[in-house]
Coordinates of C-alpha atoms in Angstrom, one line a residue:
M1 CA -20.1 18.9 14.0
E2 CA -16.6 17.6 13.6
I3 CA -15.4 15.4 16.5
I4 CA -11.8 16.2 17.3
R5 CA -9.7 13.0 17.5
F6 CA -6.0 12.1 17.5
L7 CA -6.4 8.3 18.1
D8 CA -8.5 5.7 16.4
D9 CA -10.7 3.4 18.5
N10 CA -7.7 1.0 19.1
G11 CA -5.3 3.7 20.0
K12 CA -3.4 4.0 16.7
P13 CA -2.4 7.7 16.2
L14 CA -4.3 9.3 13.3
K15 CA -1.8 12.2 13.3
D16 CA 1.2 13.5 15.2
P17 CA 0.4 14.2 18.9
P18 CA 0.9 17.9 19.8
F19 CA 2.9 16.9 22.9
E20 CA 6.4 15.9 23.8
A21 CA 7.1 12.2 24.5
E22 CA 7.6 12.8 28.2
E23 CA 4.4 14.7 28.4
L24 CA 2.5 11.8 26.8
I25 CA 4.0 9.4 29.3
E26 CA 3.1 11.6 32.3
G27 CA -0.4 12.0 30.8
Y28 CA -0.8 8.3 30.6
K29 CA 0.4 7.8 34.2
A30 CA -2.2 10.3 35.4
L31 CA -4.9 8.5 33.4
R32 CA -3.9 5.1 34.8
R33 CA -3.8 6.5 38.3
A34 CA -7.4 7.7 38.0
R35 CA -8.4 4.2 36.8
F36 CA -6.4 2.6 39.6
F37 CA -8.2 4.7 42.3
D38 CA -11.6 4.0 40.7
E39 CA -11.0 0.2 40.8
K40 CA -9.8 0.3 44.5
A41 CA -12.6 2.6 45.5
L42 CA -15.2 0.1 44.3
I43 CA -13.5 -2.7 46.3
L44 CA -13.5 -0.6 49.4
Q45 CA -17.1 0.4 48.9
R46 CA -18.2 -3.3 48.6
Q47 CA -16.1 -4.0 51.8
G48 CA -18.1 -1.4 53.7
K49 CA -15.0 0.8 54.0
L50 CA -16.3 3.6 51.7
G51 CA -19.7 5.2 51.4
V52 CA -21.8 5.4 48.2
F53 CA -19.3 6.0 45.4
P54 CA -19.8 7.3 41.8
P55 CA -17.4 5.4 39.6
I56 CA -15.7 7.0 36.6
R57 CA -14.7 3.9 34.6
G58 CA -14.8 5.0 30.9
Q59 CA -14.7 8.7 31.6
E60 CA -11.1 9.0 32.8
A61 CA -9.7 10.7 29.6
A62 CA -12.4 13.4 29.7
Q63 CA -11.5 14.3 33.3
V64 CA -7.8 13.8 33.3
G65 CA -7.2 15.4 29.8
A66 CA -9.1 18.6 30.7
T67 CA -7.3 18.9 34.0
L68 CA -3.8 18.3 32.5
A69 CA -4.4 21.6 30.5
L70 CA -4.6 23.5 33.8
R71 CA -1.9 25.2 35.7
P72 CA -1.6 24.8 39.5
T73 CA -2.9 28.3 39.9
D74 CA -6.1 27.5 37.9
W75 CA -9.3 26.4 39.6
A76 CA -11.2 23.2 39.0
V77 CA -14.8 23.0 39.9
P78 CA -16.0 19.4 40.0
S79 CA -19.4 17.6 40.1
Y80 CA -19.6 14.6 42.4
R81 CA -18.0 12.2 39.9
E82 CA -14.7 14.0 39.3
S83 CA -12.3 11.9 41.3
G84 CA -10.0 11.9 38.2
V85 CA -10.0 15.7 38.2
A86 CA -9.3 15.9 41.9
L87 CA -6.3 13.5 41.8
T88 CA -4.8 15.1 38.6
H89 CA -5.2 18.6 40.1
G90 CA -3.3 17.6 43.2
L91 CA -5.7 16.5 45.8
P92 CA -3.8 14.0 48.1
L93 CA -5.1 10.4 47.8
T94 CA -5.7 10.2 51.6
H95 CA -8.0 13.3 51.4
L96 CA -10.0 11.7 48.6
I97 CA -10.5 8.4 50.5
L98 CA -11.6 10.3 53.6
Y99 CA -14.0 12.4 51.5
W100 CA -15.7 9.4 50.2
R101 CA -15.8 8.0 53.8
A102 CA -17.8 11.2 54.7
H103 CA -15.1 11.9 57.2
P104 CA -14.8 15.6 58.2
A105 CA -11.0 15.4 57.7
G106 CA -11.7 14.9 54.0
W107 CA -14.1 17.8 53.7
R108 CA -11.6 20.6 53.6
F109 CA -9.1 20.4 50.8
P110 CA -5.5 21.8 51.3
D111 CA -5.4 25.6 50.5
E112 CA -2.7 25.0 47.9
V113 CA -5.0 22.8 45.8
R114 CA -7.3 25.0 43.8
L115 CA -10.2 22.7 43.8
L116 CA -13.7 23.4 45.1
P117 CA -15.6 20.7 46.9
F118 CA -17.5 18.1 44.9
Y119 CA -21.0 19.4 44.1
I120 CA -23.7 16.9 44.6
P121 CA -26.7 19.0 43.4
I122 CA -26.9 19.0 39.6
A123 CA -25.4 22.1 37.8
T124 CA -25.3 24.3 40.9
Q125 CA -21.5 24.6 40.4
I126 CA -21.8 26.4 37.1
P127 CA -22.8 29.9 38.3
Q128 CA -20.2 29.6 41.1
A129 CA -17.5 28.6 38.7
V130 CA -18.4 31.6 36.4
G131 CA -18.3 33.9 39.5
L132 CA -14.9 32.6 40.3
A133 CA -13.7 33.3 36.8
H134 CA -15.2 36.7 36.8
A135 CA -13.4 37.4 40.1
A136 CA -10.1 36.7 38.3
Q137 CA -10.9 39.4 35.9
Y138 CA -12.1 41.8 38.6
H139 CA -8.9 41.3 40.7
G140 CA -6.5 41.2 37.7
E141 CA -5.6 37.6 38.3
D142 CA -4.6 35.3 35.5
W143 CA -6.3 32.0 36.6
V144 CA -8.8 30.2 34.5
V145 CA -11.6 28.0 35.8
A146 CA -12.6 24.5 34.4
V147 CA -16.0 23.4 35.5
F148 CA -17.2 19.9 35.0
I149 CA -20.7 18.6 34.4
G150 CA -22.6 15.7 32.8
D151 CA -24.9 16.0 29.8
G152 CA -27.9 15.8 32.1
G153 CA -26.9 18.9 33.9
T154 CA -27.1 20.9 30.7
S155 CA -30.8 20.8 31.0
E156 CA -30.7 22.7 34.2
G157 CA -31.3 26.5 34.4
D158 CA -28.0 27.1 36.2
F159 CA -26.1 25.8 33.1
H160 CA -27.7 28.4 30.8
E161 CA -27.5 31.2 33.3
G162 CA -23.8 30.5 33.8
L163 CA -23.1 30.4 30.0
N164 CA -24.9 33.6 29.4
F165 CA -23.1 35.5 32.2
A166 CA -19.7 34.1 31.1
S167 CA -20.4 35.1 27.5
V168 CA -21.5 38.6 28.3
F169 CA -18.6 39.3 30.7
N170 CA -16.0 37.2 28.7
A171 CA -15.2 35.2 31.8
P172 CA -12.2 32.8 31.5
V173 CA -14.1 29.5 31.9
L174 CA -13.9 26.1 30.3
F175 CA -17.3 24.4 30.5
V176 CA -16.4 20.7 30.2
V177 CA -19.5 18.5 29.5
Q178 CA -19.0 14.8 29.8
N179 CA -21.7 13.4 27.5
N180 CA -21.9 9.8 28.4
G181 CA -25.2 9.2 26.7
W182 CA -27.2 8.7 29.9
A183 CA -28.4 10.8 32.8
I184 CA -29.0 8.0 35.3
S185 CA -31.8 6.2 33.4
V186 CA -32.6 8.8 30.8
P187 CA -30.9 8.7 27.4
T188 CA -29.6 11.9 25.8
S189 CA -32.3 11.8 23.2
R190 CA -34.9 12.5 26.0
Q191 CA -32.8 15.4 27.2
M192 CA -32.3 17.5 24.1
K193 CA -33.4 17.9 20.5
V194 CA -30.0 19.0 19.1
P195 CA -27.4 16.3 18.3
H196 CA -24.7 17.9 20.4
V197 CA -24.5 19.9 23.6
A198 CA -21.8 22.0 22.0
L199 CA -24.3 23.4 19.5
R200 CA -25.9 25.3 22.5
A201 CA -22.8 27.5 22.6
Q202 CA -24.0 29.3 19.5
G203 CA -26.9 30.7 21.4
Y204 CA -24.4 32.4 23.7
G205 CA -22.0 33.5 21.1
I206 CA -19.1 31.4 22.4
P207 CA -17.0 28.6 20.8
G208 CA -18.4 25.2 21.2
V209 CA -16.3 22.1 20.3
V210 CA -16.9 18.4 20.3
V211 CA -14.1 16.1 21.2
D212 CA -13.7 12.3 21.5
G213 CA -13.9 12.0 25.2
N214 CA -12.1 8.7 25.3
D215 CA -9.1 10.1 23.5
L216 CA -6.8 11.6 26.1
I217 CA -4.7 13.5 23.6
A218 CA -7.7 15.0 21.9
V219 CA -9.3 16.2 25.2
W220 CA -6.0 17.5 26.5
H221 CA -5.2 19.4 23.3
T222 CA -8.7 20.9 23.1
A223 CA -8.7 22.0 26.7
R224 CA -5.2 23.5 26.4
E225 CA -6.3 25.6 23.4
A226 CA -9.5 26.7 25.3
A227 CA -7.4 27.7 28.4
H228 CA -5.0 29.6 26.1
R229 CA -7.9 31.6 24.7
A230 CA -9.3 32.3 28.1
R231 CA -5.9 33.5 29.4
N232 CA -5.7 35.9 26.4
G233 CA -9.0 37.5 27.3
E234 CA -11.0 35.7 24.6
G235 CA -13.6 34.3 27.0
P236 CA -15.2 30.9 27.7
T237 CA -15.4 27.7 25.6
L238 CA -18.0 24.9 25.8
I239 CA -16.2 21.6 25.4
E240 CA -18.4 18.5 24.8
A241 CA -16.5 15.3 25.5
M242 CA -18.3 12.3 23.9
T243 CA -17.6 9.4 26.3
Y244 CA -19.4 6.5 28.0
R245 CA -19.5 5.5 31.6
I246 CA -19.1 1.7 31.5
A247 CA -19.6 1.6 35.3
P248 CA -23.0 2.2 37.0
H249 CA -24.2 5.7 37.9
T250 CA -23.3 5.0 41.5
T251 CA -22.6 1.9 43.6
S252 CA -26.3 1.9 44.4
D253 CA -27.4 1.7 40.7
D254 CA -28.2 -1.2 38.4
P255 CA -27.8 0.0 34.8
K256 CA -29.0 -3.3 33.5
R257 CA -32.5 -2.1 34.3
Y258 CA -32.5 0.6 31.8
R259 CA -29.6 0.1 29.3
D260 CA -28.6 -2.7 27.0
E261 CA -25.3 -4.1 28.2
K262 CA -24.2 -4.8 24.6
E263 CA -24.0 -1.0 24.4
A264 CA -21.6 -0.9 27.3
E265 CA -19.6 -3.8 25.8
A266 CA -19.2 -1.9 22.5
W267 CA -17.7 1.1 24.4
L268 CA -15.5 -1.2 26.4
R269 CA -13.5 -1.9 23.2
K270 CA -12.5 1.8 22.9
E271 CA -12.1 2.6 26.6
P272 CA -9.6 5.4 27.2
V273 CA -6.9 3.7 29.3
K274 CA -6.2 0.8 27.0
R275 CA -6.4 3.1 24.0
M276 CA -3.8 5.5 25.4
Q277 CA -1.6 2.6 26.4
N278 CA -1.8 1.3 22.8
A279 CA -1.0 4.8 21.5
L280 CA 2.2 4.9 23.6
K281 CA 3.2 1.4 22.3
H282 CA 2.6 2.6 18.7
L283 CA 4.9 5.5 19.4
G284 CA 7.6 3.3 21.0
L285 CA 7.2 4.9 24.4
W286 CA 5.7 2.0 26.5
D287 CA 5.9 -1.7 27.1
E288 CA 4.6 -4.3 29.5
E289 CA 7.6 -3.9 31.8
R290 CA 6.9 -0.2 32.3
E291 CA 3.3 -1.0 32.8
R292 CA 4.1 -3.5 35.6
A293 CA 6.4 -1.0 37.2
L294 CA 3.7 1.7 37.1
L295 CA 1.1 -0.6 38.7
E296 CA 3.5 -1.5 41.5
E297 CA 4.1 2.2 42.1
L298 CA 0.3 2.9 42.2
E299 CA -0.3 0.0 44.5
A300 CA 2.3 1.2 47.0
E301 CA 1.0 4.8 46.8
F302 CA -2.6 3.6 47.4
Q303 CA -1.7 1.3 50.3
A304 CA 0.2 4.1 52.0
A305 CA -2.7 6.5 51.6
L306 CA -5.2 3.9 52.8
E307 CA -3.2 3.2 55.9
E308 CA -3.0 7.0 56.6
A309 CA -6.7 7.3 56.2
D310 CA -7.3 4.3 58.5
R311 CA -5.1 6.0 61.2
T312 CA -7.3 9.1 61.2
P313 CA -9.3 9.2 64.4
E314 CA -13.1 8.5 64.1
P315 CA -15.0 11.8 64.0
E316 CA -17.1 13.0 67.0
P317 CA -20.8 13.3 66.3
W318 CA -20.8 17.1 66.8
E319 CA -18.3 17.5 64.0
I320 CA -21.1 17.2 61.5
V321 CA -22.2 20.8 62.3
E322 CA -18.7 22.2 62.9
H323 CA -18.0 23.4 59.4
V324 CA -21.4 24.6 58.2
Y325 CA -20.8 28.3 59.0
A326 CA -17.9 30.2 60.6
E327 CA -20.2 31.0 63.5
R328 CA -23.0 28.6 64.6
T329 CA -26.6 29.8 64.1
P330 CA -29.1 29.2 66.9
D331 CA -30.3 26.0 65.2
L332 CA -26.8 24.7 64.7
D333 CA -25.9 25.6 68.3
R334 CA -28.8 23.5 69.6
A335 CA -27.6 20.6 67.4
W336 CA -24.1 21.1 68.6
K337 CA -25.1 20.8 72.2
A338 CA -27.5 17.9 71.6
L339 CA -24.6 16.0 69.9
G340 CA -22.3 16.6 72.9
G341 CA -20.1 19.3 71.4
P342 CA -17.7 21.0 73.8
A343 CA -18.9 24.2 75.4

């Protein structure tokens, strides 16, 4: 299958970008912001100020590019790794920090941010995303849904059930698969016989496309076209973003035990942030001074969010059962009382 690209491995444009200059600059800023948070989150985790964290280094363009194609009224349905999606779709930085601290104040996202919680189980978000999209049709709403998953999740039954339902009912969904070559310690070749996840779309009668997942412009453009089709009632699209997670699976993982680090080094040379930065320089839209100013802005934003998170009062033990159901079940009520919850 053809792999959609707008940039070469070094960021040199292969053809004219389908975006205005200011859009490209804003897109790069969103990309750099996702990388900046990822770098800071790793430091906080090693300092014991964040829980286990799934880094995204290398996958930023696949996440940010697909999310840039959404409107604020569209829904994003993330897996546990989608910090870049959350930030780009409007989740406040303080919320994201509190979420990864497992603080109850970070569990509920603001109502105006159309983002479902991070799904830790693999692929369970797919049927729910399709149901959300089907609800848009049922209620005559015009939102589309972008659901994110790794290549390993495409081996789960929920993935296939979701694609089948979306296909039959023409649900307005973008299935965004980040194929990073590994599902923890298992390579893609042990997960599927076909060379591309996108080929599976044929079995459901929907479009399947492969895009260079480290090329922000290519992902953004492809997702925008898919969202346009969905809004026009033309149904779902399966987007396979070919990328590579240079960082470990989580901060508890040691990828050196199962992958050759020379492989990671090769992908480092075409990682998405530097590539997009080079693209802007080729187009005469960016320089080192603007980069320094952006980093200072991101540092100030992060420090303000971190200070706000630090000021959030420590949760009470009983809060762990407070948000499970609207009304506590007998078991939860016993737990509530045992943890000292107020009567």
